[in-house]
Coordinates of N, CA, C and O in Angstrom, one line a residue:
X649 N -14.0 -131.0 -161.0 CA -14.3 -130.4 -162.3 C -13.1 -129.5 -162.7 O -12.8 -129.3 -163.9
X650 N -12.4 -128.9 -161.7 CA -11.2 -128.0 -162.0 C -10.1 -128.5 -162.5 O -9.3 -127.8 -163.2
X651 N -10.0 -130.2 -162.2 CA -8.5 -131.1 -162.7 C -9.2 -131.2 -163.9 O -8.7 -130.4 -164.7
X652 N -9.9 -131.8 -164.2 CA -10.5 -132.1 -165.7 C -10.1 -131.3 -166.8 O -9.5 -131.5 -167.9
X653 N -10.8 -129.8 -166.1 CA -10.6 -128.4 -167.4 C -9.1 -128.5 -166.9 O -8.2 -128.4 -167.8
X654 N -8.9 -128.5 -166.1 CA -7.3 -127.9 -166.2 C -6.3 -129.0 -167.5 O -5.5 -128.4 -168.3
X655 N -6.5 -130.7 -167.4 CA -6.3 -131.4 -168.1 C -6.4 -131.0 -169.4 O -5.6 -131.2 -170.3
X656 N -7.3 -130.5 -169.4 CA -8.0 -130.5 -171.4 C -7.3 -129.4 -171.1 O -6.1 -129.5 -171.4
X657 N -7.6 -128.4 -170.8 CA -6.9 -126.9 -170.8 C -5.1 -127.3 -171.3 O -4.5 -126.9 -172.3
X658 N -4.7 -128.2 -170.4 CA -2.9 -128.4 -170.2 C -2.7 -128.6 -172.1 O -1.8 -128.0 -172.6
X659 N -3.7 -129.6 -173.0 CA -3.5 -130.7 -173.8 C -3.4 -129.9 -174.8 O -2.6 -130.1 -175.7
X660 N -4.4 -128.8 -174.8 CA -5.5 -128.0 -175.4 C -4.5 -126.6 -175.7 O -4.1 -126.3 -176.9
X661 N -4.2 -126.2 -174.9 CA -3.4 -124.8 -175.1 C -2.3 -124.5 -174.0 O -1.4 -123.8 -174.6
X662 N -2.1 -124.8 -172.6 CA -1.8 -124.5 -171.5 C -0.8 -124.9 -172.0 O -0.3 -124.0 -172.5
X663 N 0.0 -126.1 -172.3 CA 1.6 -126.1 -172.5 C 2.3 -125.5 -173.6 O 3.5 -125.3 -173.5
X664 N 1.4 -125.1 -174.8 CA 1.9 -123.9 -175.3 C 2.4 -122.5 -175.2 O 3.2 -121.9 -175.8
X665 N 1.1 -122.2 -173.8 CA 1.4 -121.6 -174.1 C 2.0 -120.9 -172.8 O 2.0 -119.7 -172.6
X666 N 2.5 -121.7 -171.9 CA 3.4 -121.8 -170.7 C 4.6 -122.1 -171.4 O 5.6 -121.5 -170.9
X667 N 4.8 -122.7 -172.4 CA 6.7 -122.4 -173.1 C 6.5 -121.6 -173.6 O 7.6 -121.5 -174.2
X668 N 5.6 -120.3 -174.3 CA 5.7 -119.5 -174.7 C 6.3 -118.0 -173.9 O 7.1 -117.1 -174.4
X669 N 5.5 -118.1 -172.4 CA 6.2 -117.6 -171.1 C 7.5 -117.9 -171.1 O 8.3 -117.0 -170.9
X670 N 8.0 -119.3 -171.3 CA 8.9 -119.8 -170.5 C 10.3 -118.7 -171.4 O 11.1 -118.0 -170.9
X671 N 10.0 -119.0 -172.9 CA 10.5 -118.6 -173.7 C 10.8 -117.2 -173.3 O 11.9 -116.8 -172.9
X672 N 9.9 -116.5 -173.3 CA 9.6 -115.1 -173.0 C 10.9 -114.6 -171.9 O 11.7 -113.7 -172.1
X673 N 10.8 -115.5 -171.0 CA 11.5 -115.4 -169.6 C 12.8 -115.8 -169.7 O 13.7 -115.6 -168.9
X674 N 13.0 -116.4 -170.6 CA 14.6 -117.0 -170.9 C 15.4 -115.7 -171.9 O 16.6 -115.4 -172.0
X675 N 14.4 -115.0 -172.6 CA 15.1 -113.8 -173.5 C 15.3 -112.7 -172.7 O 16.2 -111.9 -172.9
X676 N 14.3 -112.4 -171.7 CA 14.5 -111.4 -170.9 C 15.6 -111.4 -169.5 O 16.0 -110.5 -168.8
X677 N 15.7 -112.8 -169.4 CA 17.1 -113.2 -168.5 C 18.3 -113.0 -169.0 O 19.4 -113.2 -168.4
X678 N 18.3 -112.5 -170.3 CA 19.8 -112.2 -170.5 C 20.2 -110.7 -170.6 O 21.2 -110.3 -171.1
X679 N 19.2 -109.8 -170.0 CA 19.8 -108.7 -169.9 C 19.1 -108.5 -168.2 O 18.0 -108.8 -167.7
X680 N 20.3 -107.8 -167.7 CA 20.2 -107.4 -166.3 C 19.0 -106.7 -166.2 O 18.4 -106.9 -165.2
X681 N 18.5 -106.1 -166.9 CA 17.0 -105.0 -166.5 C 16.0 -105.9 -166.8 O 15.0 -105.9 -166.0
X682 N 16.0 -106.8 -167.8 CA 15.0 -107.9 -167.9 C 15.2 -109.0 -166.9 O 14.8 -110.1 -167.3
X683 N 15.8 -108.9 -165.4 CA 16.0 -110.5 -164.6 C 14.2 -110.1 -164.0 O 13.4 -111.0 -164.2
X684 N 13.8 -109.0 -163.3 CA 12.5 -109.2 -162.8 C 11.3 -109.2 -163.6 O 10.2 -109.4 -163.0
X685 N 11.2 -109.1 -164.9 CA 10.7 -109.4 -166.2 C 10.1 -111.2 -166.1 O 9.1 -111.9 -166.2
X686 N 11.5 -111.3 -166.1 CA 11.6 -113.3 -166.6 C 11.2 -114.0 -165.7 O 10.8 -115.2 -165.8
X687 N 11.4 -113.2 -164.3 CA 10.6 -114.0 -162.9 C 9.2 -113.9 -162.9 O 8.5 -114.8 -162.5
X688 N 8.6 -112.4 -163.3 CA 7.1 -112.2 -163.8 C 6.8 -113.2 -164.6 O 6.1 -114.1 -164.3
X689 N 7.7 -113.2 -166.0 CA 6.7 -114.1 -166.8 C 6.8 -115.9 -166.6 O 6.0 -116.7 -167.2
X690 N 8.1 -116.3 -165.8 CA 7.8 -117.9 -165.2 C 7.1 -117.9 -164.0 O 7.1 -119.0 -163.6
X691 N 6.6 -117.3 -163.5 CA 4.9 -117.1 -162.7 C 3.8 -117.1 -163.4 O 2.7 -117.7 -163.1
X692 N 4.1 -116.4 -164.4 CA 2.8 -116.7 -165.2 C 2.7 -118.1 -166.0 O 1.6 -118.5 -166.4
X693 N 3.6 -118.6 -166.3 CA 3.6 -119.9 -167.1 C 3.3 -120.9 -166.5 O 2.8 -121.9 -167.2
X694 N 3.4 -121.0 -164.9 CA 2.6 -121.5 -163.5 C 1.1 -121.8 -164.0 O 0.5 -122.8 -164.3
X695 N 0.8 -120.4 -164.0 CA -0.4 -119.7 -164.1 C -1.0 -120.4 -165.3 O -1.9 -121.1 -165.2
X696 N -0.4 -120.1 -166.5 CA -1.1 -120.2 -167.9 C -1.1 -121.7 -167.6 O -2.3 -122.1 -167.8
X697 N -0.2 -122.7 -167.2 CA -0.1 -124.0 -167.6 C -1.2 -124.5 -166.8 O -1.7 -125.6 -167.2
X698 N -2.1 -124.0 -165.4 CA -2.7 -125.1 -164.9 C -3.7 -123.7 -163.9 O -3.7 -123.5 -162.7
X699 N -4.5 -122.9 -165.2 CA -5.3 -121.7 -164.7 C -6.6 -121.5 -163.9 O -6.8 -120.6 -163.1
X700 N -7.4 -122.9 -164.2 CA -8.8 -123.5 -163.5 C -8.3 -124.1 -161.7 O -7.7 -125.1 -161.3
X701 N -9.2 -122.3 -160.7 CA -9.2 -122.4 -159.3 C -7.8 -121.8 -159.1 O -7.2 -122.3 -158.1
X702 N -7.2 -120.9 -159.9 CA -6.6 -120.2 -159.5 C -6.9 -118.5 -160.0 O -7.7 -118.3 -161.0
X703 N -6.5 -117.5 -159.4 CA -6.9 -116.4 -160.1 C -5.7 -115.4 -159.8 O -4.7 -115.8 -159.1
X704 N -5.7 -114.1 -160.6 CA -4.3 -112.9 -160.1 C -5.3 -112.2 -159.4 O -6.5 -112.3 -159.6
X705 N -4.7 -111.5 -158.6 CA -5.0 -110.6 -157.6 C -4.0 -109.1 -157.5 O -2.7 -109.2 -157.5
X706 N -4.7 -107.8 -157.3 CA -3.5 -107.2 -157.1 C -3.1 -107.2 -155.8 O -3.7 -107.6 -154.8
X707 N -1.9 -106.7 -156.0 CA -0.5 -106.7 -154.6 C -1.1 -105.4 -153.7 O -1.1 -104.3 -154.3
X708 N -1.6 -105.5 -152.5 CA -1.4 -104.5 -151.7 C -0.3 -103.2 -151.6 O -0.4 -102.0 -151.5
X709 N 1.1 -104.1 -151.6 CA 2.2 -103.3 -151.3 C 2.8 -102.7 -153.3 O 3.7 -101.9 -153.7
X710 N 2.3 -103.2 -153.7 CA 3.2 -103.0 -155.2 C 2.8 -101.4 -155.6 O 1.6 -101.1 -155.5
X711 N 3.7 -100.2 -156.0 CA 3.8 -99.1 -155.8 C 4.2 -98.8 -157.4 O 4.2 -99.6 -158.4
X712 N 4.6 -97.4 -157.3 CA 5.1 -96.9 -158.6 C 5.6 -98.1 -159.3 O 5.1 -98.7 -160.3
X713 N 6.3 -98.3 -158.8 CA 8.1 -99.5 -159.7 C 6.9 -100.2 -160.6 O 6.9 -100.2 -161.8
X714 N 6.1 -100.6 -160.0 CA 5.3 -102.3 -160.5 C 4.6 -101.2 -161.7 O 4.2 -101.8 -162.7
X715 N 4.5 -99.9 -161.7 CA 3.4 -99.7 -162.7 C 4.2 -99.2 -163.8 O 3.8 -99.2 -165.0
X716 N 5.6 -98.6 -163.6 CA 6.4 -98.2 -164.3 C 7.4 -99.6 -165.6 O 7.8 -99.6 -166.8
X717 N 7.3 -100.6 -164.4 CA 8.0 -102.1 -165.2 C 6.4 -102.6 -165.8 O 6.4 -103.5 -166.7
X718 N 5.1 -102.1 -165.4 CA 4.9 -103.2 -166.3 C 4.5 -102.0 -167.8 O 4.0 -102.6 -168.7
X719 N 4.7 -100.9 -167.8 CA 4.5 -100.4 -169.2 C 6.0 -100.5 -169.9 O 6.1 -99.9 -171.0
X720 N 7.3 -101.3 -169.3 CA 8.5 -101.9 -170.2 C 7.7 -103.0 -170.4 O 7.2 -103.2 -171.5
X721 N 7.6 -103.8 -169.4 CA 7.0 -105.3 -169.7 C 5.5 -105.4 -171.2 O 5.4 -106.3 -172.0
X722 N 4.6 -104.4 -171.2 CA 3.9 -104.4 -172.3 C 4.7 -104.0 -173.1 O 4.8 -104.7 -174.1
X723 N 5.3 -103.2 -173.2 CA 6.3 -103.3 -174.8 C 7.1 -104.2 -175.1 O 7.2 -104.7 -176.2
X724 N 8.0 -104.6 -173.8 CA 8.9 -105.9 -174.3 C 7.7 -107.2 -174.7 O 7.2 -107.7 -175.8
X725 N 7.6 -107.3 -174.1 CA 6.5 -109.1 -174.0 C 5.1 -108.9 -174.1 O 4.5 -109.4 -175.0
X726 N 4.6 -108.0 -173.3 CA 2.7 -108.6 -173.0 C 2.1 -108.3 -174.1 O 1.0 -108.8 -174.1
X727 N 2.4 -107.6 -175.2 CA 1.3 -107.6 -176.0 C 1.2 -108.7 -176.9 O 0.1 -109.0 -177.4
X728 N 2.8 -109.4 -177.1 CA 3.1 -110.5 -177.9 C 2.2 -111.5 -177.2 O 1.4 -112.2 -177.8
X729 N 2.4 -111.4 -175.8 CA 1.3 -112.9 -175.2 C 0.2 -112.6 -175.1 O -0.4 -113.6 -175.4
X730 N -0.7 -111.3 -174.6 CA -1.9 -111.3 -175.0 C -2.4 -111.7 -176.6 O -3.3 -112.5 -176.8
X731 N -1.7 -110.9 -177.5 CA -2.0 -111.5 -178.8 C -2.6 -113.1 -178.6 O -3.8 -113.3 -178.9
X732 N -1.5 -114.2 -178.2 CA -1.6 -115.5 -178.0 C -2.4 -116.0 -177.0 O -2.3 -117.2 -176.6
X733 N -3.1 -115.3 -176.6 CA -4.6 -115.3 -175.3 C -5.7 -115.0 -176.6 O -6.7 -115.6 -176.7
X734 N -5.2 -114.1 -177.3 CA -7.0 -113.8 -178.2 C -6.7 -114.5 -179.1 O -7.7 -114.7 -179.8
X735 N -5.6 -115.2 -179.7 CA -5.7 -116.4 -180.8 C -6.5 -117.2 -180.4 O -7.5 -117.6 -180.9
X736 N -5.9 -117.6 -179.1 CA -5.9 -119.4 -178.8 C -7.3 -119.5 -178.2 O -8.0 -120.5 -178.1
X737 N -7.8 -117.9 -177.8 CA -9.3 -118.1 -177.0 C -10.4 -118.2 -177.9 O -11.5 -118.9 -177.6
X738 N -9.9 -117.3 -179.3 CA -11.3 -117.6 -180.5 C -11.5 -118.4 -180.8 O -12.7 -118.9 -180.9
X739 N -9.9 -119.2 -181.3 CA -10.0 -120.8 -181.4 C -10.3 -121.5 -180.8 O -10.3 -122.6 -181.2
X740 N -10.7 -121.2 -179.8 CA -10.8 -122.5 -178.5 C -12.8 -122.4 -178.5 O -13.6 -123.3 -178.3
X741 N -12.9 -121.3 -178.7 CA -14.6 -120.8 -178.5 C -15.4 -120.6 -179.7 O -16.3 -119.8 -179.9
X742 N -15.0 -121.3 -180.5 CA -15.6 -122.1 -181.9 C -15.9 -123.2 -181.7 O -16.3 -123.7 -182.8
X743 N -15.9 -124.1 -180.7 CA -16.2 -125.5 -180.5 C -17.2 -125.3 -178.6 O -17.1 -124.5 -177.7
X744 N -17.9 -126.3 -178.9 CA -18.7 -126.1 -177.1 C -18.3 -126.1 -176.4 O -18.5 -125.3 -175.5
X745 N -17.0 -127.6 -176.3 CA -16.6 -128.0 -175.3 C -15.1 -126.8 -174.9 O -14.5 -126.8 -173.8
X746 N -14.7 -125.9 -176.2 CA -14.1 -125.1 -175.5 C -14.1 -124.5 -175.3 O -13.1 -124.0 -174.8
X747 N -15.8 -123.7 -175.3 CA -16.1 -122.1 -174.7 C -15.3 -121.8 -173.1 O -14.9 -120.6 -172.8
X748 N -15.1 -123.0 -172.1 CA -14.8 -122.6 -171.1 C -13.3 -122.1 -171.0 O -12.8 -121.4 -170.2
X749 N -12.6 -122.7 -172.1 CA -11.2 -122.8 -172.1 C -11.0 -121.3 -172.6 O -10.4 -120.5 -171.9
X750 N -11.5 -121.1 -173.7 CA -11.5 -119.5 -174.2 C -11.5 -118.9 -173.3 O -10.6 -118.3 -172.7
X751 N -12.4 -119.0 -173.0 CA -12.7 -118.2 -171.6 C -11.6 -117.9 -170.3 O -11.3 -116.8 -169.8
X752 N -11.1 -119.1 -170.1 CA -9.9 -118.8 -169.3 C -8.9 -118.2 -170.1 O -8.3 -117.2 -169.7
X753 N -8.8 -118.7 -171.6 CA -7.9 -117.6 -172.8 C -7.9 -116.2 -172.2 O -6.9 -115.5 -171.8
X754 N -9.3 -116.0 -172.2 CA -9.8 -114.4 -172.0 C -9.1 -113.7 -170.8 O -8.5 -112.6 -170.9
X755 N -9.4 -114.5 -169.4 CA -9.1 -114.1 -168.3 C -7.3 -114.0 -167.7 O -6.7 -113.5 -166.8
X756 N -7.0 -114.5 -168.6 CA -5.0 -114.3 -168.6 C -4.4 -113.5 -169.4 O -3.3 -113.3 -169.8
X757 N -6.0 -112.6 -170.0 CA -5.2 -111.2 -170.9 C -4.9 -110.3 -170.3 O -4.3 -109.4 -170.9
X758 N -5.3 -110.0 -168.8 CA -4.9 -108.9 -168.2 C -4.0 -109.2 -167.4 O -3.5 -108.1 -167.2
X759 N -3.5 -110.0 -166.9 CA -2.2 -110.4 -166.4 C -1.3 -110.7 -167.5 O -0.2 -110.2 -167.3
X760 N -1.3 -111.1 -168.5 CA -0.7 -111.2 -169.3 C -0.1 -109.6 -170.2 O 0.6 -109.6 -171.2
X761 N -0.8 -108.5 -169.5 CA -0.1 -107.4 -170.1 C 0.4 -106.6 -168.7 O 1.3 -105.9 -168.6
X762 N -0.6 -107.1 -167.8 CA 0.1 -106.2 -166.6 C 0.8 -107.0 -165.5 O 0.2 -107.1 -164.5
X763 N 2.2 -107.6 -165.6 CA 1.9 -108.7 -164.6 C 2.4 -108.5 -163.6 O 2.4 -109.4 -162.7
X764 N 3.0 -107.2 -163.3 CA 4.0 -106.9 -162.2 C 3.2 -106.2 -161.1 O 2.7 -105.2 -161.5
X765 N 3.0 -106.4 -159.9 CA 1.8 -106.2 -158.8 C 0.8 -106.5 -158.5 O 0.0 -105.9 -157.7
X766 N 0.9 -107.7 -159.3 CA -0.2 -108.9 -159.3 C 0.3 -110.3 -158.3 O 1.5 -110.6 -158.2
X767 N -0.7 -111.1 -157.6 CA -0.3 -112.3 -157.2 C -1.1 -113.5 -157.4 O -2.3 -113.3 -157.2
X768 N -0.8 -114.7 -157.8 CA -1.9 -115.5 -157.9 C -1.8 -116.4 -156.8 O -1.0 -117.0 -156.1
X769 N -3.3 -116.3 -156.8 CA -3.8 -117.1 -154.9 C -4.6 -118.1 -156.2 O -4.8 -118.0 -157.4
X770 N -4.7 -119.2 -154.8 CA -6.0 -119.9 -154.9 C -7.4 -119.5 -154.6 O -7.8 -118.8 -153.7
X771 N -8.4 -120.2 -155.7 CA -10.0 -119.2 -155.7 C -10.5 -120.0 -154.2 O -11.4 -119.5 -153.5
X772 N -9.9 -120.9 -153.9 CA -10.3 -120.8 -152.3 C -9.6 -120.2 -151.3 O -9.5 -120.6 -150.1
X773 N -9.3 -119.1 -151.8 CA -8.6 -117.5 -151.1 C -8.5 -116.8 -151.7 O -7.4 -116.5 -152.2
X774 N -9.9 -116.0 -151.9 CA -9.4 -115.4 -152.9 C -8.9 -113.9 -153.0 O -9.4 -113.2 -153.9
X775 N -8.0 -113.5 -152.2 CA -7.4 -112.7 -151.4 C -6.5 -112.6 -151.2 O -6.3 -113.6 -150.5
X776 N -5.4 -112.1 -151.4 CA -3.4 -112.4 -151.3 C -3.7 -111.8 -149.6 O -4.5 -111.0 -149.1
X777 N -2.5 -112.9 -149.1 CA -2.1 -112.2 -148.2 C -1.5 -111.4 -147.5 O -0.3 -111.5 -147.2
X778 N -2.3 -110.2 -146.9 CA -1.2 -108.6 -146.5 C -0.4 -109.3 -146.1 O -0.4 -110.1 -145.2
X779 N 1.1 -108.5 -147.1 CA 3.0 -108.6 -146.9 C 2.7 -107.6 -145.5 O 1.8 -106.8 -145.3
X780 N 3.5 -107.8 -145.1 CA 4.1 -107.0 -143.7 C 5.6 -106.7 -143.5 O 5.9 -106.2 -142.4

């Protein structure tokens, strides 16, 4: 069931809105303070492009830095991509067959504003593994 939605998800919104990331990550690669920015946000385009049986998780080890970069990262980027999480999720949840996709819309709004001290596991772990 998870390749299916992920399919319709990919056709549907997911490769939009993974070059939207990708985008994201290509503007913030060109300034040196943005290189750990553009690696957050082509993680998440991972993420956005194929979201069904995967989830974020926070980072055990992620400290001040991660909470400090990600209130740059919501000013530079996340609010622009959250924005494009509550477009694509209303629109997607006006129709039946796409309440579930909205829905994942929904669930990549909070990674999508906070993404730095986050990790995405698979929902059959759904647990990052303690860094050492």
């Amino acid at each position: 069931m998870k390749t299916i939605l992920n399919l319709i998800w990919l056709i549907l919104s997911g490769f939009w809105l993974a070059c939207a990331y990708f985008i994201a990550g290509l503007i913030l690669f060109l300034t040196i303070i943005g290189i750990p920015f553009a690696f957050a946000s082509w993680r998440i385009a991972g993420f956005a492009l194929w979201p069904f049986g995967r989830t974020a998780v926070p980072r055990s080890d992620a400290g001040a830095g991660s909470c400090v970069g990600n209130v740059l990262w919501l000013v530079l980027a996340g609010w622009w991509l959250a924005l494009g999480h509550v477009i694509t999720g209303v629109i997607l949840c006006l129709t039946i067959i796409g309440i579930p996709l909205g829905l994942a819309n929904f669930k990549l709004i909070p990674i999508s504003l906070t993404p730095l001290g986050h990790e995405i596991v698979s929902t059959d772990r759904p647990f990052a593994a303690p860094r050492w």
